[in-house]
Amino acid sequence: MRLSVIGCGYLGAVHAAAMVSIGHEVVGVDVDARKIESLSAGEAPFFEPELQALLTEGIVSGRLRFTTDMAQAHGATVHFIGVGTPQQKDGYAADLTYVNAAVDALIPHLSPGDIVAGKSTVPVGTAATLAERVTPTGATLVWNPEFLREGFAVKDTIDPDRLVAGVPAGPDGERAADLLREVYHPSVTKGTPFIVTDYATAELVKVAANAFLATKISFINAMAEIAEVTGADVTTLADAIGHDARIGRRFLGAGIGFGGGCLPKDIRAFAARAEELGRGESVTFLREMDAINMRRRDRAVDLVVQSLGGSVFKKNVTVLGAAFKPHSDDIRDSPALDVAVRLHGLGAWVTVTDPEAIDNARNRHPQLNYVEDRDEALRGADAVIVVTEWDEYRRQLSPEHAASLVTGRVIIDGRNCLDATAWRAAGWEYRGMGRP
């Protein structure tokens, strides 16, 4: 099937390459000429495992191409909208500027029978509004939210754990759902749940899922705050309650909190939309979750300061990690960089290292010192803080080796990903998040 993908950022580029890998012909469209030039050369403009290989294969096969010309989308059967919905600069609500612009630019190139499939995360009610503009062309709007995990986005696109299609009532909606089943035929054939629903439910599925995950993370971080004043160990606590099948252990990792381009903005936008709908009281807990998340960053900075005698002024602090999570170079709302910048503001000489995110971090925060080599970054440090749980730090760095490089044996485990016993046995002052 011939597809178009409008918006070739993180979501769109992955979706385009993945759709080609399962047999479709795809044209990706974006207004950013530099991005299109990079993608057309088969070069991923960001780091995502497996994406580079898929792009190269797709370009070489001739079934994947990229352009800035929206007219090239004409003739596709399904048009995916994958542009960003950032937080508004003057509030918490989602900025729909790019979604509206993408749909408006696409409308002149639609044909009767086409499907416009929204994948962007949007406030509930957006699809119904967009449908009013799409339907007069003879095309049908569906809402097909993405559920990608950065670092696993290719796998999550090719082999998702569920597919959701929000469609209008009637024959047009049934036909649209059938076409989406064809698009995702490998997953549908293997029995992946394919849930057909209305627009509003499809929009809510995405934001509700993100809100629930953020709730689990914030809950265990709230427990970490209690553990810190009682002497309890939040890691053991999480293990114990995680054995309850109704709760589960995943996403119960206490630390410096969540970041990235999805969870923070999505829970804020969800709360803002609930208030617009007159039901703000239903999600007031989202505001407290946001506050808990930010407090954990404060706590990480406090631990460094305390461990260095009450001041980091002119002290050498090495920050292990810059991306908001491992297997990514994404620094959007990164807790790791936030902590690094705060320490710098307190007068520390901050050295940041990361396997993939240094260039992005340097462009955003040039005031910090960046070193690509982990061991070189550790050399001469008075204190070290782990803020992104790359294997290079949590599994491949021994406390004995690290001790041979640093000046002061102070380690702050911002992700509770290290073996506290081993680090203490090697002579380190180990401080975790919510751990004695």
Coordinates of C-alpha atoms in Angstrom, one line a residue:
M1 CA 0.0 0.0 0.0
R2 CA 1.2 3.6 -0.7
L3 CA 1.4 5.7 2.5
S4 CA 2.4 9.2 3.4
V5 CA 3.8 10.3 6.7
I6 CA 3.4 14.0 7.4
G7 CA 6.0 15.2 9.9
C8 CA 9.4 13.4 10.0
G9 CA 10.6 14.0 13.5
Y10 CA 11.1 11.3 16.0
L11 CA 7.6 9.7 15.5
G12 CA 7.3 10.2 11.8
A13 CA 10.8 9.1 10.7
V14 CA 10.5 5.9 12.8
H15 CA 6.9 5.2 11.5
A16 CA 7.9 5.8 7.9
A17 CA 10.9 3.5 8.0
A18 CA 9.0 0.8 9.9
M19 CA 6.1 0.8 7.4
V20 CA 8.5 0.3 4.5
S21 CA 10.1 -2.6 6.4
I22 CA 6.7 -4.5 6.5
G23 CA 6.1 -4.0 2.8
H24 CA 4.6 -0.6 2.1
E25 CA 5.7 2.3 -0.1
V26 CA 6.1 5.5 1.9
V27 CA 6.8 9.2 1.2
G28 CA 7.7 11.3 4.2
V29 CA 6.9 15.0 4.2
D30 CA 8.4 17.7 6.4
V31 CA 8.9 21.5 6.2
D32 CA 12.5 21.2 7.6
A33 CA 14.7 21.0 4.5
R34 CA 17.8 20.1 6.5
K35 CA 16.0 17.1 8.1
I36 CA 14.7 16.0 4.7
E37 CA 18.2 16.2 3.2
S38 CA 19.5 14.0 6.0
L39 CA 16.8 11.4 5.8
S40 CA 17.0 11.3 2.0
A41 CA 20.6 10.4 2.4
G42 CA 19.6 7.6 4.7
E43 CA 21.0 9.3 7.8
A44 CA 18.9 9.3 11.0
P45 CA 18.8 12.9 12.4
F46 CA 18.6 11.4 15.9
F47 CA 19.8 8.3 17.7
E48 CA 17.3 5.4 17.9
P49 CA 18.5 1.8 17.9
E50 CA 17.8 -0.1 14.6
L51 CA 16.5 3.0 12.9
Q52 CA 19.6 3.7 10.8
A53 CA 19.5 0.2 9.3
L54 CA 15.8 0.5 8.4
L55 CA 16.4 3.9 6.8
T56 CA 19.3 2.7 4.7
E57 CA 17.3 -0.4 3.5
G58 CA 14.3 1.7 2.7
I59 CA 16.1 4.3 0.7
V60 CA 18.1 1.6 -1.2
S61 CA 14.9 -0.3 -2.0
G62 CA 13.4 2.8 -3.6
R63 CA 10.2 2.3 -1.5
L64 CA 11.1 5.1 1.0
R65 CA 11.6 8.7 0.1
F66 CA 11.4 12.1 1.8
T67 CA 10.4 15.5 0.5
T68 CA 9.4 19.0 1.5
D69 CA 6.7 19.0 -1.2
M70 CA 3.3 18.2 0.3
A71 CA 1.9 17.5 -3.2
Q72 CA 4.0 14.3 -3.2
A73 CA 1.6 12.9 -0.7
H74 CA -1.2 12.8 -3.3
G75 CA -2.0 9.3 -4.4
A76 CA -1.3 7.7 -1.0
T77 CA -4.1 5.7 0.4
V78 CA -3.4 6.4 4.1
H79 CA -1.8 9.7 5.3
F80 CA -0.3 9.5 8.8
I81 CA 0.0 12.8 10.8
G82 CA 3.0 12.5 13.1
V83 CA 3.9 16.1 13.9
G84 CA 4.7 17.4 17.4
T85 CA 2.3 18.8 20.0
P86 CA 4.7 20.7 22.4
Q87 CA 3.6 22.5 25.5
Q88 CA 2.4 26.0 24.9
K89 CA 4.9 28.6 25.8
D90 CA 2.5 30.6 28.0
G91 CA 0.7 27.7 29.7
Y92 CA 0.4 23.9 30.2
A93 CA -2.0 23.1 27.3
A94 CA -0.8 21.4 24.1
D95 CA 0.2 23.6 21.2
L96 CA -1.8 22.3 18.2
T97 CA -0.2 24.7 15.7
Y98 CA 1.8 21.9 13.9
V99 CA -1.2 19.5 13.7
N100 CA -3.5 22.1 12.3
A101 CA -0.9 23.3 9.8
A102 CA -0.2 19.7 8.7
V103 CA -3.9 18.9 8.1
D104 CA -4.5 22.2 6.3
A105 CA -1.5 21.7 4.0
L106 CA -2.6 18.1 3.3
I107 CA -6.3 18.8 2.5
P108 CA -5.7 20.1 -1.1
H109 CA -4.0 16.9 -2.0
L110 CA -6.5 14.4 -0.6
S111 CA -8.8 12.3 -2.8
P112 CA -12.2 10.7 -2.0
G113 CA -11.6 7.5 -0.1
D114 CA -8.3 8.5 1.4
I115 CA -7.6 7.9 5.1
V116 CA -6.0 10.6 7.3
A117 CA -4.7 8.8 10.4
G118 CA -3.6 11.0 13.3
K119 CA -0.8 9.6 15.4
S120 CA 0.1 12.8 17.4
T121 CA -0.8 13.0 21.0
V122 CA -3.6 15.5 21.2
P123 CA -6.2 16.8 23.7
V124 CA -9.5 14.9 23.6
G125 CA -11.8 16.6 21.2
T126 CA -9.2 17.5 18.6
A127 CA -10.0 14.7 16.2
A128 CA -13.7 15.7 16.0
T129 CA -12.7 19.2 15.1
L130 CA -10.2 18.1 12.5
A131 CA -12.7 15.7 11.0
E132 CA -14.9 18.7 10.1
R133 CA -12.2 19.9 7.8
V134 CA -11.2 16.5 6.4
T135 CA -14.6 15.0 5.7
P136 CA -15.7 17.5 2.9
T137 CA -12.8 16.2 0.8
G138 CA -14.3 12.7 0.7
A139 CA -11.5 11.4 2.9
T140 CA -12.0 9.9 6.4
L141 CA -10.2 10.9 9.5
V142 CA -9.2 8.2 12.1
W143 CA -7.2 8.6 15.2
N144 CA -4.4 6.0 15.6
P145 CA -2.3 6.9 18.6
E146 CA 1.3 5.8 19.0
F147 CA 2.7 4.0 22.0
L148 CA 6.4 4.2 21.4
R149 CA 9.1 3.9 24.0
E150 CA 12.2 5.8 23.1
G151 CA 15.0 3.3 22.7
F152 CA 12.5 0.7 21.5
A153 CA 10.5 2.7 19.0
V154 CA 11.3 0.5 16.0
K155 CA 10.2 -2.6 17.8
D156 CA 7.1 -0.9 19.2
T157 CA 6.1 0.2 15.7
I158 CA 6.7 -3.1 13.9
D159 CA 5.5 -5.3 16.8
P160 CA 3.1 -3.2 19.0
D161 CA 1.4 -4.6 22.1
R162 CA -1.9 -3.1 20.9
L163 CA -3.4 -1.0 18.0
V164 CA -6.1 1.5 18.5
A165 CA -8.3 3.1 15.8
G166 CA -10.7 5.9 16.6
V167 CA -13.2 6.1 13.7
P168 CA -16.4 7.8 12.9
A169 CA -19.7 5.9 13.1
G170 CA -21.0 4.2 10.0
P171 CA -19.6 2.6 6.8
D172 CA -16.8 5.2 6.4
G173 CA -15.5 4.3 9.8
E174 CA -15.7 0.6 9.2
R175 CA -13.9 0.9 5.9
A176 CA -11.2 3.1 7.6
A177 CA -10.7 0.5 10.3
D178 CA -10.4 -2.2 7.6
L179 CA -7.7 -0.2 5.8
L180 CA -5.7 0.2 9.0
R181 CA -5.9 -3.5 9.5
E182 CA -4.3 -3.9 6.1
V183 CA -1.6 -1.4 6.9
Y184 CA -0.7 -3.3 10.1
H185 CA -1.3 -6.7 8.6
P186 CA 1.7 -8.5 10.2
S187 CA 0.6 -7.5 13.7
V188 CA -3.1 -8.1 13.0
T189 CA -2.3 -11.6 11.6
K190 CA -0.3 -12.6 14.7
G191 CA -3.2 -11.6 16.9
T192 CA -2.2 -8.2 18.3
P193 CA -5.3 -6.6 19.8
F194 CA -6.9 -4.2 17.4
I195 CA -9.3 -1.9 19.3
V196 CA -11.8 0.1 17.3
T197 CA -13.5 2.9 19.1
D198 CA -14.7 6.5 18.8
Y199 CA -12.4 9.5 18.4
A200 CA -12.6 10.6 22.1
T201 CA -11.7 7.2 23.5
A202 CA -8.7 6.8 21.1
E203 CA -7.4 10.2 22.1
L204 CA -7.8 9.4 25.8
V205 CA -6.1 6.0 25.5
K206 CA -2.8 7.7 24.8
V207 CA -2.9 10.4 27.5
A208 CA -4.4 8.0 30.0
A209 CA -1.7 5.5 29.5
N210 CA 1.0 8.2 29.9
A211 CA -0.7 9.5 33.0
F212 CA -0.9 6.1 34.6
L213 CA 2.8 5.4 34.0
A214 CA 3.7 8.8 35.4
T215 CA 1.5 8.0 38.4
K216 CA 3.4 4.8 39.2
I217 CA 6.8 6.6 38.9
S218 CA 5.6 9.5 41.0
F219 CA 4.1 7.2 43.6
I220 CA 7.3 5.4 44.3
N221 CA 9.2 8.7 44.3
A222 CA 6.7 9.9 47.0
M223 CA 7.5 6.8 48.9
A224 CA 11.2 7.6 48.5
E225 CA 10.5 11.0 50.2
I226 CA 9.0 9.1 53.2
A227 CA 11.8 6.6 53.2
E228 CA 14.4 9.3 53.5
V229 CA 13.0 10.6 56.7
T230 CA 12.3 7.2 58.2
G231 CA 15.4 5.2 57.3
A232 CA 13.5 2.8 55.1
D233 CA 14.8 1.5 51.7
V234 CA 12.5 2.4 48.8
T235 CA 14.2 -0.2 46.5
T236 CA 13.3 -3.1 48.8
L237 CA 9.9 -1.5 49.3
A238 CA 9.3 -1.5 45.5
D239 CA 10.4 -5.1 45.3
A240 CA 8.0 -6.1 48.0
I241 CA 4.9 -4.4 46.7
G242 CA 5.9 -5.2 43.1
H243 CA 5.3 -8.9 43.8
D244 CA 1.6 -8.1 44.0
A245 CA 0.3 -9.0 40.6
R246 CA -2.2 -6.1 40.8
I247 CA 0.7 -3.6 41.1
G248 CA 3.7 -5.1 39.3
R249 CA 7.4 -4.0 39.6
R250 CA 7.8 -2.1 36.3
F251 CA 7.9 1.7 36.6
L252 CA 8.4 1.4 40.4
G253 CA 12.0 2.7 40.2
A254 CA 12.6 5.6 42.5
G255 CA 15.1 8.2 41.3
I256 CA 15.3 11.7 39.9
G257 CA 12.0 11.3 38.1
F258 CA 10.8 11.2 34.5
G259 CA 11.5 13.5 31.6
G260 CA 11.5 13.5 27.9
G261 CA 9.2 14.8 25.2
C262 CA 6.1 12.9 26.2
L263 CA 5.3 12.3 29.9
P264 CA 5.9 15.8 31.3
K265 CA 4.1 17.7 28.6
D266 CA 1.3 15.1 28.2
I267 CA 0.3 15.1 31.9
R268 CA 0.3 18.9 31.9
A269 CA -1.8 19.1 28.8
F270 CA -4.2 16.4 30.1
A271 CA -4.7 18.5 33.2
A272 CA -5.2 21.6 31.2
R273 CA -7.8 20.0 28.9
A274 CA -9.7 18.6 31.9
E275 CA -10.0 22.1 33.3
E276 CA -11.3 23.3 29.9
L277 CA -13.9 20.6 30.1
G278 CA -14.9 21.6 33.6
R279 CA -13.5 18.5 35.1
G280 CA -10.2 19.7 36.5
E281 CA -11.0 18.2 39.9
S282 CA -10.8 14.7 38.3
V283 CA -7.1 15.0 37.6
T284 CA -5.8 17.2 40.3
F285 CA -3.5 14.4 41.3
L286 CA -1.6 15.1 38.0
R287 CA -0.4 18.5 39.4
E288 CA 1.0 16.8 42.5
M289 CA 2.7 14.2 40.4
D290 CA 4.4 16.9 38.5
A291 CA 5.5 18.6 41.7
I292 CA 6.9 15.3 43.1
N293 CA 8.8 14.7 39.9
M294 CA 10.5 18.1 40.1
R295 CA 11.3 17.7 43.9
R296 CA 13.3 14.6 43.1
R297 CA 15.7 16.7 41.0
D298 CA 16.0 19.1 43.9
R299 CA 16.8 16.1 46.2
A300 CA 19.6 14.8 43.8
V301 CA 21.3 18.2 43.9
D302 CA 20.9 18.4 47.7
L303 CA 22.6 15.0 48.1
V304 CA 25.6 16.2 46.1
V305 CA 25.9 19.3 48.1
Q306 CA 25.5 17.5 51.4
S307 CA 28.1 14.9 50.4
L308 CA 30.6 17.6 49.7
G309 CA 30.3 19.3 53.0
G310 CA 27.5 21.7 52.3
S311 CA 28.9 23.5 49.2
V312 CA 29.9 22.5 45.7
F313 CA 31.6 25.8 44.9
K314 CA 34.7 25.1 42.8
K315 CA 34.3 21.4 43.3
N316 CA 34.6 19.0 40.4
V317 CA 31.4 17.1 39.8
T318 CA 31.0 14.5 37.1
V319 CA 27.5 13.9 35.8
L320 CA 27.1 10.5 34.2
G321 CA 24.3 10.9 31.6
A322 CA 22.6 13.7 29.7
A323 CA 19.8 12.0 27.8
F324 CA 16.5 11.7 29.7
K325 CA 16.8 7.9 29.4
P326 CA 19.3 5.4 28.1
H327 CA 19.2 4.2 24.4
S328 CA 18.3 7.7 23.3
D329 CA 19.9 11.1 22.6
D330 CA 16.8 13.0 23.6
I331 CA 17.4 15.8 26.1
R332 CA 14.0 17.3 26.2
D333 CA 13.1 18.0 29.8
S334 CA 16.0 15.8 30.8
P335 CA 16.3 15.4 34.6
A336 CA 19.9 14.6 34.0
L337 CA 20.7 17.9 32.4
D338 CA 18.5 19.8 34.8
V339 CA 20.6 18.5 37.7
A340 CA 23.8 19.3 35.9
V341 CA 22.7 22.9 35.2
R342 CA 21.6 23.4 38.8
L343 CA 25.0 22.2 40.1
H344 CA 26.7 24.5 37.7
G345 CA 24.6 27.4 39.0
L346 CA 25.8 26.6 42.5
G347 CA 29.4 27.1 41.4
A348 CA 30.5 23.6 40.7
W349 CA 32.8 22.7 37.8
V350 CA 30.4 20.3 36.1
T351 CA 31.6 17.7 33.5
V352 CA 28.9 15.8 31.6
T353 CA 29.4 12.6 29.6
D354 CA 26.9 10.5 27.7
P355 CA 27.2 7.8 25.0
E356 CA 24.8 9.6 22.6
A357 CA 23.5 12.9 23.8
I358 CA 26.6 15.1 24.1
D359 CA 26.0 17.1 20.9
N360 CA 22.4 17.9 21.8
A361 CA 23.3 18.7 25.3
R362 CA 26.1 21.0 24.3
N363 CA 23.8 22.9 21.9
R364 CA 21.3 23.4 24.7
H365 CA 23.6 24.1 27.6
P366 CA 27.1 25.2 26.3
Q367 CA 28.1 26.5 29.7
L368 CA 28.8 22.9 30.9
N369 CA 31.9 20.9 30.2
Y370 CA 31.4 17.9 28.0
V371 CA 33.7 14.9 27.7
E372 CA 32.9 11.9 25.4
D373 CA 35.1 9.4 27.2
R374 CA 33.6 8.1 30.4
D375 CA 37.0 7.5 32.2
E376 CA 38.3 10.9 31.2
A377 CA 35.1 12.5 32.5
L378 CA 35.7 10.8 35.9
R379 CA 39.3 11.8 36.2
G380 CA 39.8 14.2 39.1
A381 CA 36.1 14.3 40.2
D382 CA 35.3 15.2 43.8
A383 CA 31.9 13.7 43.4
V384 CA 30.1 11.6 40.8
I385 CA 26.3 11.4 40.1
V386 CA 24.6 8.8 37.9
V387 CA 21.6 10.4 36.3
T388 CA 21.0 8.3 33.2
E389 CA 21.2 4.5 33.7
W390 CA 23.2 3.6 30.7
D391 CA 24.8 0.1 30.9
E392 CA 28.2 1.8 30.6
Y393 CA 27.6 3.3 34.1
R394 CA 25.5 0.8 35.9
R395 CA 27.0 -2.5 34.7
Q396 CA 30.3 -1.8 33.0
L397 CA 31.8 0.6 35.6
S398 CA 33.4 -1.1 38.6
P399 CA 33.7 0.9 41.8
E400 CA 37.4 -0.1 42.0
H401 CA 38.2 1.2 38.5
A402 CA 36.2 4.4 39.2
A403 CA 38.1 4.9 42.4
S404 CA 41.4 4.9 40.5
L405 CA 40.3 7.9 38.5
V406 CA 38.6 10.2 40.9
T407 CA 39.8 12.6 43.6
G408 CA 36.9 12.0 46.0
R409 CA 35.0 8.8 46.4
V410 CA 31.5 10.2 46.6
I411 CA 28.9 8.6 44.4
I412 CA 25.3 9.8 44.1
D413 CA 23.0 7.1 42.6
G414 CA 20.3 9.2 41.0
R415 CA 18.6 6.2 39.5
N416 CA 19.2 3.6 42.2
C417 CA 20.8 1.4 39.6
L418 CA 24.1 0.6 41.3
D419 CA 25.1 -2.1 43.8
A420 CA 25.3 0.0 47.0
T421 CA 27.1 -2.8 48.9
A422 CA 29.8 -3.1 46.2
W423 CA 30.5 0.6 46.0
R424 CA 30.6 1.0 49.8
A425 CA 33.0 -2.0 50.1
A426 CA 35.3 -0.3 47.6
G427 CA 35.5 2.7 49.9
W428 CA 32.9 5.0 48.3
E429 CA 30.4 7.2 50.2
Y430 CA 27.3 5.9 48.4
R431 CA 24.1 7.9 48.5
G432 CA 20.9 6.7 46.8
M433 CA 17.4 8.1 46.3
G434 CA 15.2 7.0 49.2
R435 CA 17.8 4.5 50.4
P436 CA 19.6 4.5 53.8

